[in-house]
Coordinates of C-alpha atoms in Angstrom, one line a residue:
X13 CA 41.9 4.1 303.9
X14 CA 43.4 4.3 300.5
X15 CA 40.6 1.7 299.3
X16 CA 37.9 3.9 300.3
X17 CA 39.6 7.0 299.3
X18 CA 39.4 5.7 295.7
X19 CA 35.9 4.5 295.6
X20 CA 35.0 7.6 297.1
X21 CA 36.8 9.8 294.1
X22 CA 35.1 7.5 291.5
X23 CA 32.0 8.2 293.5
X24 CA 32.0 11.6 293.6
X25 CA 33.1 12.2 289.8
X26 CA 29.8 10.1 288.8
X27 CA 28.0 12.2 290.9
X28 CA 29.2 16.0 289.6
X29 CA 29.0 14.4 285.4
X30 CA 25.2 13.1 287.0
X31 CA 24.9 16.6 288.1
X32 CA 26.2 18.5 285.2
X33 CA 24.4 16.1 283.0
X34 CA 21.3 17.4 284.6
X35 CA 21.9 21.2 285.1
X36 CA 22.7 21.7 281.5
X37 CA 20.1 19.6 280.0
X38 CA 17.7 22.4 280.8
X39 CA 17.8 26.0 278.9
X40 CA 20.8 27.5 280.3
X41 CA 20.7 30.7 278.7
X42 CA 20.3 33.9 280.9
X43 CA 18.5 36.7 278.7
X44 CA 14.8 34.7 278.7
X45 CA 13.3 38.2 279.6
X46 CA 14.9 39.3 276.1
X47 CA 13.9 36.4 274.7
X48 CA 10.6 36.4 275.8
X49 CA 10.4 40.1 273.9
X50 CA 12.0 38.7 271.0
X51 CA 9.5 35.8 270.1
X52 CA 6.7 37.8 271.0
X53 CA 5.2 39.0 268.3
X54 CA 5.5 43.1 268.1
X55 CA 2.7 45.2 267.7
X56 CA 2.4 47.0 264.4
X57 CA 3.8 50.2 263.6
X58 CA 3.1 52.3 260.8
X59 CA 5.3 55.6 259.1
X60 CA 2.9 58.2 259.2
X61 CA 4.9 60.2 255.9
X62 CA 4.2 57.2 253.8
X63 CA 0.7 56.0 252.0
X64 CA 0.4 53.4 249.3
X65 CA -2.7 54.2 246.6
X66 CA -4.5 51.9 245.0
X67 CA -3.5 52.8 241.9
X68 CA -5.5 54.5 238.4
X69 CA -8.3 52.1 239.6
X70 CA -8.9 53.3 242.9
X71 CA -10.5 56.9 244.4
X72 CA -12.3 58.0 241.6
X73 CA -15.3 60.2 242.1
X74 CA -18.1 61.5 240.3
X75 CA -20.7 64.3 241.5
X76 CA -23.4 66.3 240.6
X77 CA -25.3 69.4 242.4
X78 CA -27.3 71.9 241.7
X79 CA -28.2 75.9 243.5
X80 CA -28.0 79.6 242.7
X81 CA -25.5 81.9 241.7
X82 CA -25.0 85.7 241.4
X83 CA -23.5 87.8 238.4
X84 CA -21.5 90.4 239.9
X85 CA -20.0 92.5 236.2
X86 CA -18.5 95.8 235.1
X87 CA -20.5 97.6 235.0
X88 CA -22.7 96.8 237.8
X89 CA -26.2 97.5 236.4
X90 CA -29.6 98.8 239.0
X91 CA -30.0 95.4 240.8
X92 CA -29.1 94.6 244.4
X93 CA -27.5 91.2 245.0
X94 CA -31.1 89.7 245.6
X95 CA -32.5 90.7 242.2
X96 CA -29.4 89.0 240.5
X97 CA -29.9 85.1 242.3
X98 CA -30.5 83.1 239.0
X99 CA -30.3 79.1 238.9
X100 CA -27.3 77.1 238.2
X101 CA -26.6 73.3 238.0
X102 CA -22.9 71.4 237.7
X103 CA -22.0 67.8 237.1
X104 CA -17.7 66.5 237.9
X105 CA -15.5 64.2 237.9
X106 CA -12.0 63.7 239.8
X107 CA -10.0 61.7 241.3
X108 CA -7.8 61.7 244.4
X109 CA -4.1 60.9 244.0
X110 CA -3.0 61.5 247.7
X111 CA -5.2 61.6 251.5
X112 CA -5.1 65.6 250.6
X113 CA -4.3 65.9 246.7
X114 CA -6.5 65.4 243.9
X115 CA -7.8 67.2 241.1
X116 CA -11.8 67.3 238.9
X117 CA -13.3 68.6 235.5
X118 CA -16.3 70.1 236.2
X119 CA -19.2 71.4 233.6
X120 CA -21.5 73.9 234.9
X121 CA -24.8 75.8 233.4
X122 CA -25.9 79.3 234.3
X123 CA -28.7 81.8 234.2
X124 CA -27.6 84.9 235.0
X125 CA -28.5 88.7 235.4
X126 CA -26.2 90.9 233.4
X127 CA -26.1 94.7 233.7
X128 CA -29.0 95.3 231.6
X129 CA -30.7 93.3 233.8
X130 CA -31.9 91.0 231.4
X131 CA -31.0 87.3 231.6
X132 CA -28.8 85.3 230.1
X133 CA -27.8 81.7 230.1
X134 CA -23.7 80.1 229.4
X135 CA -22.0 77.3 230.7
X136 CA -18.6 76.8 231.9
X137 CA -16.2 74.5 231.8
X138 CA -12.7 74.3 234.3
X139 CA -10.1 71.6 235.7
X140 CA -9.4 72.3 239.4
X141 CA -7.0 71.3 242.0
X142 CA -8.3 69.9 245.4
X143 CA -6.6 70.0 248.5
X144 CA -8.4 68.5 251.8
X145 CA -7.2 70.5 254.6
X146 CA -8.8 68.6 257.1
X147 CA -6.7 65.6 256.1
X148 CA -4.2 67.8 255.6
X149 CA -4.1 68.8 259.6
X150 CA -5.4 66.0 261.4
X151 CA -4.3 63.0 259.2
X152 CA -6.7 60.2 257.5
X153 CA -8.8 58.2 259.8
X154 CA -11.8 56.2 258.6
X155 CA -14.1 58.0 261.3
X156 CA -13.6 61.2 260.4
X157 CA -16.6 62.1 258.5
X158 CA -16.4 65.5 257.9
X159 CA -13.7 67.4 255.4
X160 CA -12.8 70.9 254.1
X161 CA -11.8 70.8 250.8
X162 CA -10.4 74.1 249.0
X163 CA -10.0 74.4 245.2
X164 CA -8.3 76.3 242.6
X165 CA -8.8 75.4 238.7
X166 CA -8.6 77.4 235.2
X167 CA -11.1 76.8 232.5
X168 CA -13.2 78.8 230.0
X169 CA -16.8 80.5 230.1
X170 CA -19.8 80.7 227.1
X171 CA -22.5 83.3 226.9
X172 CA -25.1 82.4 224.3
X173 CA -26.0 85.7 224.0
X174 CA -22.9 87.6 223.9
X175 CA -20.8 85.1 222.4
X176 CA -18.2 85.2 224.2
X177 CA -15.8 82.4 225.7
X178 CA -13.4 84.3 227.3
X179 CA -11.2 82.4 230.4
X180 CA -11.9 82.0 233.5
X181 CA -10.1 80.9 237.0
X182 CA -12.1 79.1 238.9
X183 CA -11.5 78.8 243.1
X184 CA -13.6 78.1 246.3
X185 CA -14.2 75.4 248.9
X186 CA -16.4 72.5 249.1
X187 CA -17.7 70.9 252.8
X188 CA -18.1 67.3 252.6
X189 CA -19.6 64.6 254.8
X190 CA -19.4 60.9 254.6
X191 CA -22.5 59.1 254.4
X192 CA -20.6 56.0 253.8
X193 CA -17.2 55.5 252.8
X194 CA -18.6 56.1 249.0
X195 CA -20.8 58.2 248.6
X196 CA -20.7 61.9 250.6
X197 CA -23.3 65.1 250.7
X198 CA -21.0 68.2 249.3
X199 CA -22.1 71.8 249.8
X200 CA -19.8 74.6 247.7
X201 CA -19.4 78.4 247.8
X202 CA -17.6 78.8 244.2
X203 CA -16.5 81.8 242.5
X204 CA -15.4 82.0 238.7
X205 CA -13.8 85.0 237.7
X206 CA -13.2 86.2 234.2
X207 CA -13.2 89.5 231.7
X208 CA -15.2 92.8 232.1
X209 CA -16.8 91.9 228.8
X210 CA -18.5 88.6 229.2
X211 CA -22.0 89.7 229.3
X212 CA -21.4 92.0 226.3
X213 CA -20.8 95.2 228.5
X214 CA -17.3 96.3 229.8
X215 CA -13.8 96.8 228.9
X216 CA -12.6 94.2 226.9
X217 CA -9.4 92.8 227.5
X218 CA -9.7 93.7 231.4
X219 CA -10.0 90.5 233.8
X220 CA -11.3 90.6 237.0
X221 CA -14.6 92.5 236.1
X222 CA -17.1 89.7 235.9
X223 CA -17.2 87.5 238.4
X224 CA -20.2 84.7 238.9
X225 CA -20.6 84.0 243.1
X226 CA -22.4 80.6 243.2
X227 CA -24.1 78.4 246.1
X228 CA -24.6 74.9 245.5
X229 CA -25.4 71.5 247.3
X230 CA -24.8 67.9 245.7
X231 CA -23.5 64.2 246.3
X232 CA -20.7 62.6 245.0
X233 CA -19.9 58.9 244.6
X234 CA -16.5 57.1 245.2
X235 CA -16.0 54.6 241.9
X236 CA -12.8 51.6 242.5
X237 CA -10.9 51.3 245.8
X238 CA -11.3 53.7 248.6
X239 CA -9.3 55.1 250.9
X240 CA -5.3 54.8 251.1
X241 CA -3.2 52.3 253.0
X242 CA -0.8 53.1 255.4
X243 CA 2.6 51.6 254.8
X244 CA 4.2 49.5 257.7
X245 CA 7.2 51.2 259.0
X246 CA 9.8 48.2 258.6
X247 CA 12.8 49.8 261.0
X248 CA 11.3 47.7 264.4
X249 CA 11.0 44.5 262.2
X250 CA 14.6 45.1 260.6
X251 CA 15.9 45.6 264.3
X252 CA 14.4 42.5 265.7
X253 CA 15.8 40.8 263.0
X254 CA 19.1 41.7 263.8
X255 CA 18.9 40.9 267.7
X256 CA 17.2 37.4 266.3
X257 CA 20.2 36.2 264.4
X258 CA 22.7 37.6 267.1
X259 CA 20.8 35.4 270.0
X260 CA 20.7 32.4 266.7
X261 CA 24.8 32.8 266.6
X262 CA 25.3 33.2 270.3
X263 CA 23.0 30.0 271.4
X264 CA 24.6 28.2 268.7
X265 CA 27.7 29.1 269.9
X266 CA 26.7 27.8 273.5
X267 CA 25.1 24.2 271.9
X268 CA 28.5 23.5 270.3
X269 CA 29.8 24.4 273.6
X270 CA 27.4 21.8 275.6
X271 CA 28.4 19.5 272.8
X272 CA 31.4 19.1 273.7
X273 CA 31.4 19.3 277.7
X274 CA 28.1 16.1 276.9
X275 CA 31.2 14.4 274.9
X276 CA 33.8 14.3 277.8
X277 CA 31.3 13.8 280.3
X278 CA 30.3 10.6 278.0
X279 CA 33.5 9.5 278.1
X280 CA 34.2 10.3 281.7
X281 CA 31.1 8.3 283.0
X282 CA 32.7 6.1 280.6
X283 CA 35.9 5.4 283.0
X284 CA 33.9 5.2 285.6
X285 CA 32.0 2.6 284.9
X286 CA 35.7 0.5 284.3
X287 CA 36.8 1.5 287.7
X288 CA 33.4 0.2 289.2
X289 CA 33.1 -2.9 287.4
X290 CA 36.9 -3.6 288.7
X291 CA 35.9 -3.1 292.1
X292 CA 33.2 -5.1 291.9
X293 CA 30.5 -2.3 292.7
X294 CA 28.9 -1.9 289.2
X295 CA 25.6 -3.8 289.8
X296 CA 25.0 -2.1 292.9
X297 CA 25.5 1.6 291.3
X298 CA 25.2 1.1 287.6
X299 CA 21.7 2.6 288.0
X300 CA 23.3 5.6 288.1
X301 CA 24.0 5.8 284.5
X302 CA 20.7 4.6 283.4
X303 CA 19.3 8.3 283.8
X304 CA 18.1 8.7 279.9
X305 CA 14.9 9.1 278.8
X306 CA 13.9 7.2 275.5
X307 CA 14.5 10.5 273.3
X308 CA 18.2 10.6 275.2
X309 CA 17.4 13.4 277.5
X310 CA 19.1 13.7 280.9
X311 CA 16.4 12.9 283.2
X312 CA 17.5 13.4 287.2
X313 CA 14.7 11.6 289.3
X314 CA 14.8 13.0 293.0
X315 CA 16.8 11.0 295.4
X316 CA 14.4 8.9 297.6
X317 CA 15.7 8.1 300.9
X318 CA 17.6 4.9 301.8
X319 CA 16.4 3.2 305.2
X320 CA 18.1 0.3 304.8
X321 CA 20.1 1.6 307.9
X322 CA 16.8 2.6 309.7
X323 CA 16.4 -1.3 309.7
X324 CA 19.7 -2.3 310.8
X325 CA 19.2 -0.2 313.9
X326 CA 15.8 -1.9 313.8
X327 CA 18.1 -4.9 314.7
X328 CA 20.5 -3.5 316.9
X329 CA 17.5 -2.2 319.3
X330 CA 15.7 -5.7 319.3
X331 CA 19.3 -6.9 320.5
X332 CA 19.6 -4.4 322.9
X333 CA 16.2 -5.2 324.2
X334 CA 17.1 -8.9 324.3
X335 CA 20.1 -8.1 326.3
X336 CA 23.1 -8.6 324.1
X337 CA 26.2 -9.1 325.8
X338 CA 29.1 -6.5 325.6
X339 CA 30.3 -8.9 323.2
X340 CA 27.4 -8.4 321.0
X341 CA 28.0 -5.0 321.1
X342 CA 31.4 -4.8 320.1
X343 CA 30.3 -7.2 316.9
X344 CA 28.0 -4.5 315.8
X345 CA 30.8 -1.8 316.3
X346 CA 33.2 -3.6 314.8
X347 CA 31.0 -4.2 311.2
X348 CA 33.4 -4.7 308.1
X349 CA 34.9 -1.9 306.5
X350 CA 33.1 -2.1 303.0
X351 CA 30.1 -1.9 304.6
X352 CA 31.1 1.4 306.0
X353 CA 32.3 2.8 302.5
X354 CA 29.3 1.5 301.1
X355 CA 26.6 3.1 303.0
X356 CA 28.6 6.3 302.9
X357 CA 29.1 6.2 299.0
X358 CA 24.8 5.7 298.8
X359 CA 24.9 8.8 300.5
X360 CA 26.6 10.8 297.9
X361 CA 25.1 9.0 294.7
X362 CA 21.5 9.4 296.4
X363 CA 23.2 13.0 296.1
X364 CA 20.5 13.9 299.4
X365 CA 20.0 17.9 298.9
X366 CA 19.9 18.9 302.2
X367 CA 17.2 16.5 303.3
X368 CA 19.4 15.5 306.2
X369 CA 21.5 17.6 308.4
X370 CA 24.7 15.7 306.9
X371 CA 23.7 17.1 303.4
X372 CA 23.2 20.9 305.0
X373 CA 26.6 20.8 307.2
X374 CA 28.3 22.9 304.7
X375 CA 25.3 25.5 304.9
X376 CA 25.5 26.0 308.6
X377 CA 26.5 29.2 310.1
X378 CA 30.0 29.4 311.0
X379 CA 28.5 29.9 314.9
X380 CA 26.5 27.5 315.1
X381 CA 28.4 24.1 316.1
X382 CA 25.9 21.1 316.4
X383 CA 27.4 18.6 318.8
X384 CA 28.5 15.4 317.0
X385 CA 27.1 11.8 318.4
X386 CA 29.5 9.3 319.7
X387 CA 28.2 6.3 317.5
X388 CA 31.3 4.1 319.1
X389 CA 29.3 4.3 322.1
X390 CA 26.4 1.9 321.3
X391 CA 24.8 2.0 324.9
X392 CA 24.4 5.9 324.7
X393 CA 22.9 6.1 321.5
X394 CA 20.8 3.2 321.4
X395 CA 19.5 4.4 325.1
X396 CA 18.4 8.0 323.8
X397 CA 16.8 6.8 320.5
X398 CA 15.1 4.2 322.4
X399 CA 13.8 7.3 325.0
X400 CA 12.5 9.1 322.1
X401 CA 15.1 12.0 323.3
X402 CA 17.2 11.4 319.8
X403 CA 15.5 11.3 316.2
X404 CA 16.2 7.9 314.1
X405 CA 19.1 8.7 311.7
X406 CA 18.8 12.3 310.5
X407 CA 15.6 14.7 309.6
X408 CA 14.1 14.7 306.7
X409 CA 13.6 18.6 305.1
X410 CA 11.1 20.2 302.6
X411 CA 11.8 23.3 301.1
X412 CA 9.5 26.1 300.1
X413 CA 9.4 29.1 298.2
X414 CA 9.5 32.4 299.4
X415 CA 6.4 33.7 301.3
X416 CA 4.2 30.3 300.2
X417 CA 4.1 27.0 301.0
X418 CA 4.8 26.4 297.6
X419 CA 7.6 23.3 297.6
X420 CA 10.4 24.7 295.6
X421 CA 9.6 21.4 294.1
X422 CA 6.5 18.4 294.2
X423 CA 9.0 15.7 293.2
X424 CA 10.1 16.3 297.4
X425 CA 6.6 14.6 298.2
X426 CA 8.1 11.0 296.9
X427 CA 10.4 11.3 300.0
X428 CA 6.8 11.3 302.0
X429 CA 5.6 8.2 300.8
X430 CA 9.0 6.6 301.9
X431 CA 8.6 8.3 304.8
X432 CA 5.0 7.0 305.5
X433 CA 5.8 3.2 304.5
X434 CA 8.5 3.3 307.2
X435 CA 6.5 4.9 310.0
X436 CA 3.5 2.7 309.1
X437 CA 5.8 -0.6 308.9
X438 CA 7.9 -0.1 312.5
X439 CA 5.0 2.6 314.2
X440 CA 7.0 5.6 314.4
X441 CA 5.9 8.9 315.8
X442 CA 7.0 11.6 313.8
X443 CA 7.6 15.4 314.4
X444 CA 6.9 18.6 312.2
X445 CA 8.8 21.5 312.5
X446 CA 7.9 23.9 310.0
X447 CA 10.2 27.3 310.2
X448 CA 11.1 30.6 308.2
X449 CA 13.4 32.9 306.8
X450 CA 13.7 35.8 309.4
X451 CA 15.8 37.7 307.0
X452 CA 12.7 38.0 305.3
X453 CA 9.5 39.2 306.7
X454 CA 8.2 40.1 310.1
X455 CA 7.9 37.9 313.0
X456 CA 4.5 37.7 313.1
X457 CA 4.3 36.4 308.9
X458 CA 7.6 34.5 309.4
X459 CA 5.5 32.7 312.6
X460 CA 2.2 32.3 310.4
X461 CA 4.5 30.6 307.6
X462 CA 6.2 27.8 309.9
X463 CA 3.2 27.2 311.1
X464 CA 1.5 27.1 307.5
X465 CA 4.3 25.3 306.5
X466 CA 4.2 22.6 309.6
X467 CA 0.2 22.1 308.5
X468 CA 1.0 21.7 305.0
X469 CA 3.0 18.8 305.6
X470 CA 1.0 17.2 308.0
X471 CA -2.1 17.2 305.6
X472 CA -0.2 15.6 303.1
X473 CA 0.7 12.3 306.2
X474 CA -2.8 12.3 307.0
X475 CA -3.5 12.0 303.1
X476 CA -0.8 8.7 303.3
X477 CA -3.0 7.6 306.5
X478 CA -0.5 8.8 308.9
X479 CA -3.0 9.3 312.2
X480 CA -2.8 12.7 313.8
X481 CA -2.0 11.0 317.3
X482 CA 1.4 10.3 315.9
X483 CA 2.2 13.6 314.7
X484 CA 3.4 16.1 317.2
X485 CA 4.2 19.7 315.3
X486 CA 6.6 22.3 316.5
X487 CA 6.5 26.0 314.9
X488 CA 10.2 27.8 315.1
X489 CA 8.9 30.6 313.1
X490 CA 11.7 32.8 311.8
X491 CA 15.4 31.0 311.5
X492 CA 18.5 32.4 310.5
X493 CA 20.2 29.0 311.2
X494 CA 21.4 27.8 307.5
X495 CA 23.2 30.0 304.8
X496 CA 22.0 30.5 302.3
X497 CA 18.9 31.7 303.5
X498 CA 16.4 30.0 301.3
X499 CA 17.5 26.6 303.3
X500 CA 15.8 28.1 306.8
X501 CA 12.3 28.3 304.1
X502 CA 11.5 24.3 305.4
X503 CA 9.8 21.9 307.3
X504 CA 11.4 18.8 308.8
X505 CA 9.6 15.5 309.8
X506 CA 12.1 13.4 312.3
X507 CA 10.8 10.0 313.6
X508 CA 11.2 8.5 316.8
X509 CA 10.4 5.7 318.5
X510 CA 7.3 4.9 320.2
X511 CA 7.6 5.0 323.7
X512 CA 7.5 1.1 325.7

């Protein structure tokens, strides 16, 4: 007892380091939603109170245009506003500093009516300010076409004919639309105001009594850059920054941590491998601690099924059938201890995940008590496997997701092909049970998936060349039988014995 005691300690150690080894060689940490939203790359933002200009060489403009304009003096003279439309012309050029700042010089020529009624011709010159209210209240977007500008400037007048040059303040509003992103159609209502005795009649010294009321349409053309950049607001990048090195010190953190658990587990496996060469048993489970890939990654291979007691009761039942003797019997009872310890200890380092009833036992509800079978008495068992009334060894389970008949994993379809070379090799019937959750669902879907289930499997024998006249299927619907419940999410595949 103490013997198998101790192999079965040195057994179960490999097993957990096996285990361990396995669990943490795959990304262990917990936040991969955050992480996720971390490495995905963000979606640009930009500050909306923050433009970077091009610079002196960008968002220059020149114009020219050309209409009518109206002398309205002090004193007023005989004509109506009609008889005092005379010609103009204008040529500028500006710049814009801001989306809604930016100043021009303009030079304009007149003919004009004074209050003798008799014309006159000056030009004018003034620097104005610019102030796009459109861009001003609705921001700067490359498809807005249209704009409002308003204008306010200083500058000085010349009559030829009076000989005057007295100052002026200039104001008004230009509408512009974007032909392109260069050039633009302008039309401006202007006024210049300036002293009463411009055209040679007035008060001198009095401002505000002439004023020139002028009308005119024109172009303008863009010279350098155009436009303004928006500036990327840097406060989401900054902040993803920080959360990047915080997850950088934490998972660094956790490698050193996995470091050092991989270094005792090394030297753990390590022991082990001294107690199972001194017992003797390291060729026939050294292959446990060849699970490294070439690269030195922990691969875990799904446990495959031993039958190697399927065909020692292969043997017993062609005894029986031969009529051993009692004595026979007793032989086969009374096998050698090792033996016993060794088949058990392949059960563990197989490490069988509930694809036999042995490896769910713990699972069971606490109300559920399966009957145990007397193996001591050889003539009962051997007489109800032989009936077909008892499965061969224990059932074999595939698991599937929730709602699917997804397997929770495809490496479970290697324990098929065992499956198939056995049945093929001593014709076995087999039975599918597929079943459900019935915590989760309805009866009616939990019945659909066992049945779903049950087919699934039985496609994938008939795919191995398993004929369908040795497959009998049983549906159990919804199962609340194991705990947890994602065990009662399976289908089982028992064989029996074909029926003398």
């Amino acid at each position: 007892m103490k013997h198998k005691l101790y192999i079965l300690s040195a057994a179960l150690m490999a097993s957990a380091v096996s285990s361990d080894a396995f669990a943490y060689a795959t990304p262990i940490y917990s936040k991969s939603r955050d992480i996720g939203e971390l490495l995905y790359k963000p979606s640009i933002s930009y500050n909306n109170d923050v433009i970077e200009s091009p610079g002196w060489k960008g968002n220059w403009f020149v114009g020219s245009n050309g209409g009518i304009n109206a002398f309205l003096g002090t004193p007023m003279g005989c004509n109506d506003l009609g008889g005092r439309i005379k010609g103009q012309f204008g040529i500028n050029a500006g710049k814009w500093f801001t989306p809604t700042v930016g100043s021009r010089v303009s030079f304009n020529g007149y003919w004009l009516k004074g209050a003798d009624s008799r014309t006159q011709d000056g030009w004018g010159i003034s620097s104005e300010i610019l102030w796009n209210l459109t861009n001003s209240l609705y921001g700067t977007h490359e498809s807005n076409r249209f704009g409002l500008v308003p204008y306010l400037g200083v500058g000085m007048l010349h009559n030829r004919q009076a000989q005057t040059n007295p100052f002026a303040l200039s104001y008004g509003v230009i509408a512009q639309y974007g032909i392109t992103s260069r050039l633009k159609l302008n039309l401006e209502l202007g006024c210049k105001t300036t002293f009463s005795d411009f055209d040679g009649a007035g008060t001198p010294n009095r401002f505000g009594g002439d004023n020139i009321l002028s009308l005119s349409a024109g172009v303008s053309f863009t010279l350098g850059s155009t436009g303004f950049r928006k500036v990327v607001d840097a406060r989401p990048v900054m902040l993803d920054n920080s959360r990047l090195r915080e997850l950088c010190l934490s998972l660094s953190d956790e490698n050193d941590r996995l470091s050092r658990k991989s270094s005792n587990d090394a030297r753990i496996v390590a022991e082990l491998k001294k107690i199972l060469e001194i017992e003797g048993l390291l060729s026939r489970y050294g292959n446990i601690f060849n699970n490294e890939s070439d690269n030195g990654d922990v691969v875990r291979a799904y446990p495959v099924n031993d039958y190697s007691g399927l065909n020692s009761l292969r043997a017993r039942l062609k005894g029986a059938n031969n009529d051993y003797s009692s004595k026979m019997l007793k032989e086969l009872e009374g096998l050698d201890d090792i033996d016993d310890e060794i088949d058990f200890i392949d059960n563990i380092l197989n490490d069988t995940p509930a694809d036999s009833l042995s490896g769910l036992a713990h699972g069971v509800n606490k109300d559920v008590s399966p009957k145990p079978v007397d193996i001591s008495d050889g003539d009962s068992y051997l007489a109800m496997i032989q009936s077909g009334k008892q499965c061969i060894g224990s059932p074999i389970f595939f698991f599937f997701d929730l709602g699917t008949t997804n397997l929770t994993d495809r490496s479970q379809l290697v324990n098929l092909d065992e499956i198939v070379r056995v049945a093929k090799q001593y014709g076995l019937k087999l039975r599918v049970t597929g079943a459900a959750d019935s915590d989760t669902g309805t009866s009616e879907i939990n019945h659909r998936l066992g049945n779903d289930r049950a087919d699934y499997i039985i496609s994938q024998l008939q795919e191995r060349g398993i004929s369908t006249s040795l497959i009998t299927k049983i549906n159990r619907g919804g199962i609340d039988r194991f705990n947890p419940g994602e065990a009662n999410r399976h289908c089982k595949i028992e064989l029996f014995l074909t029926a003398k």
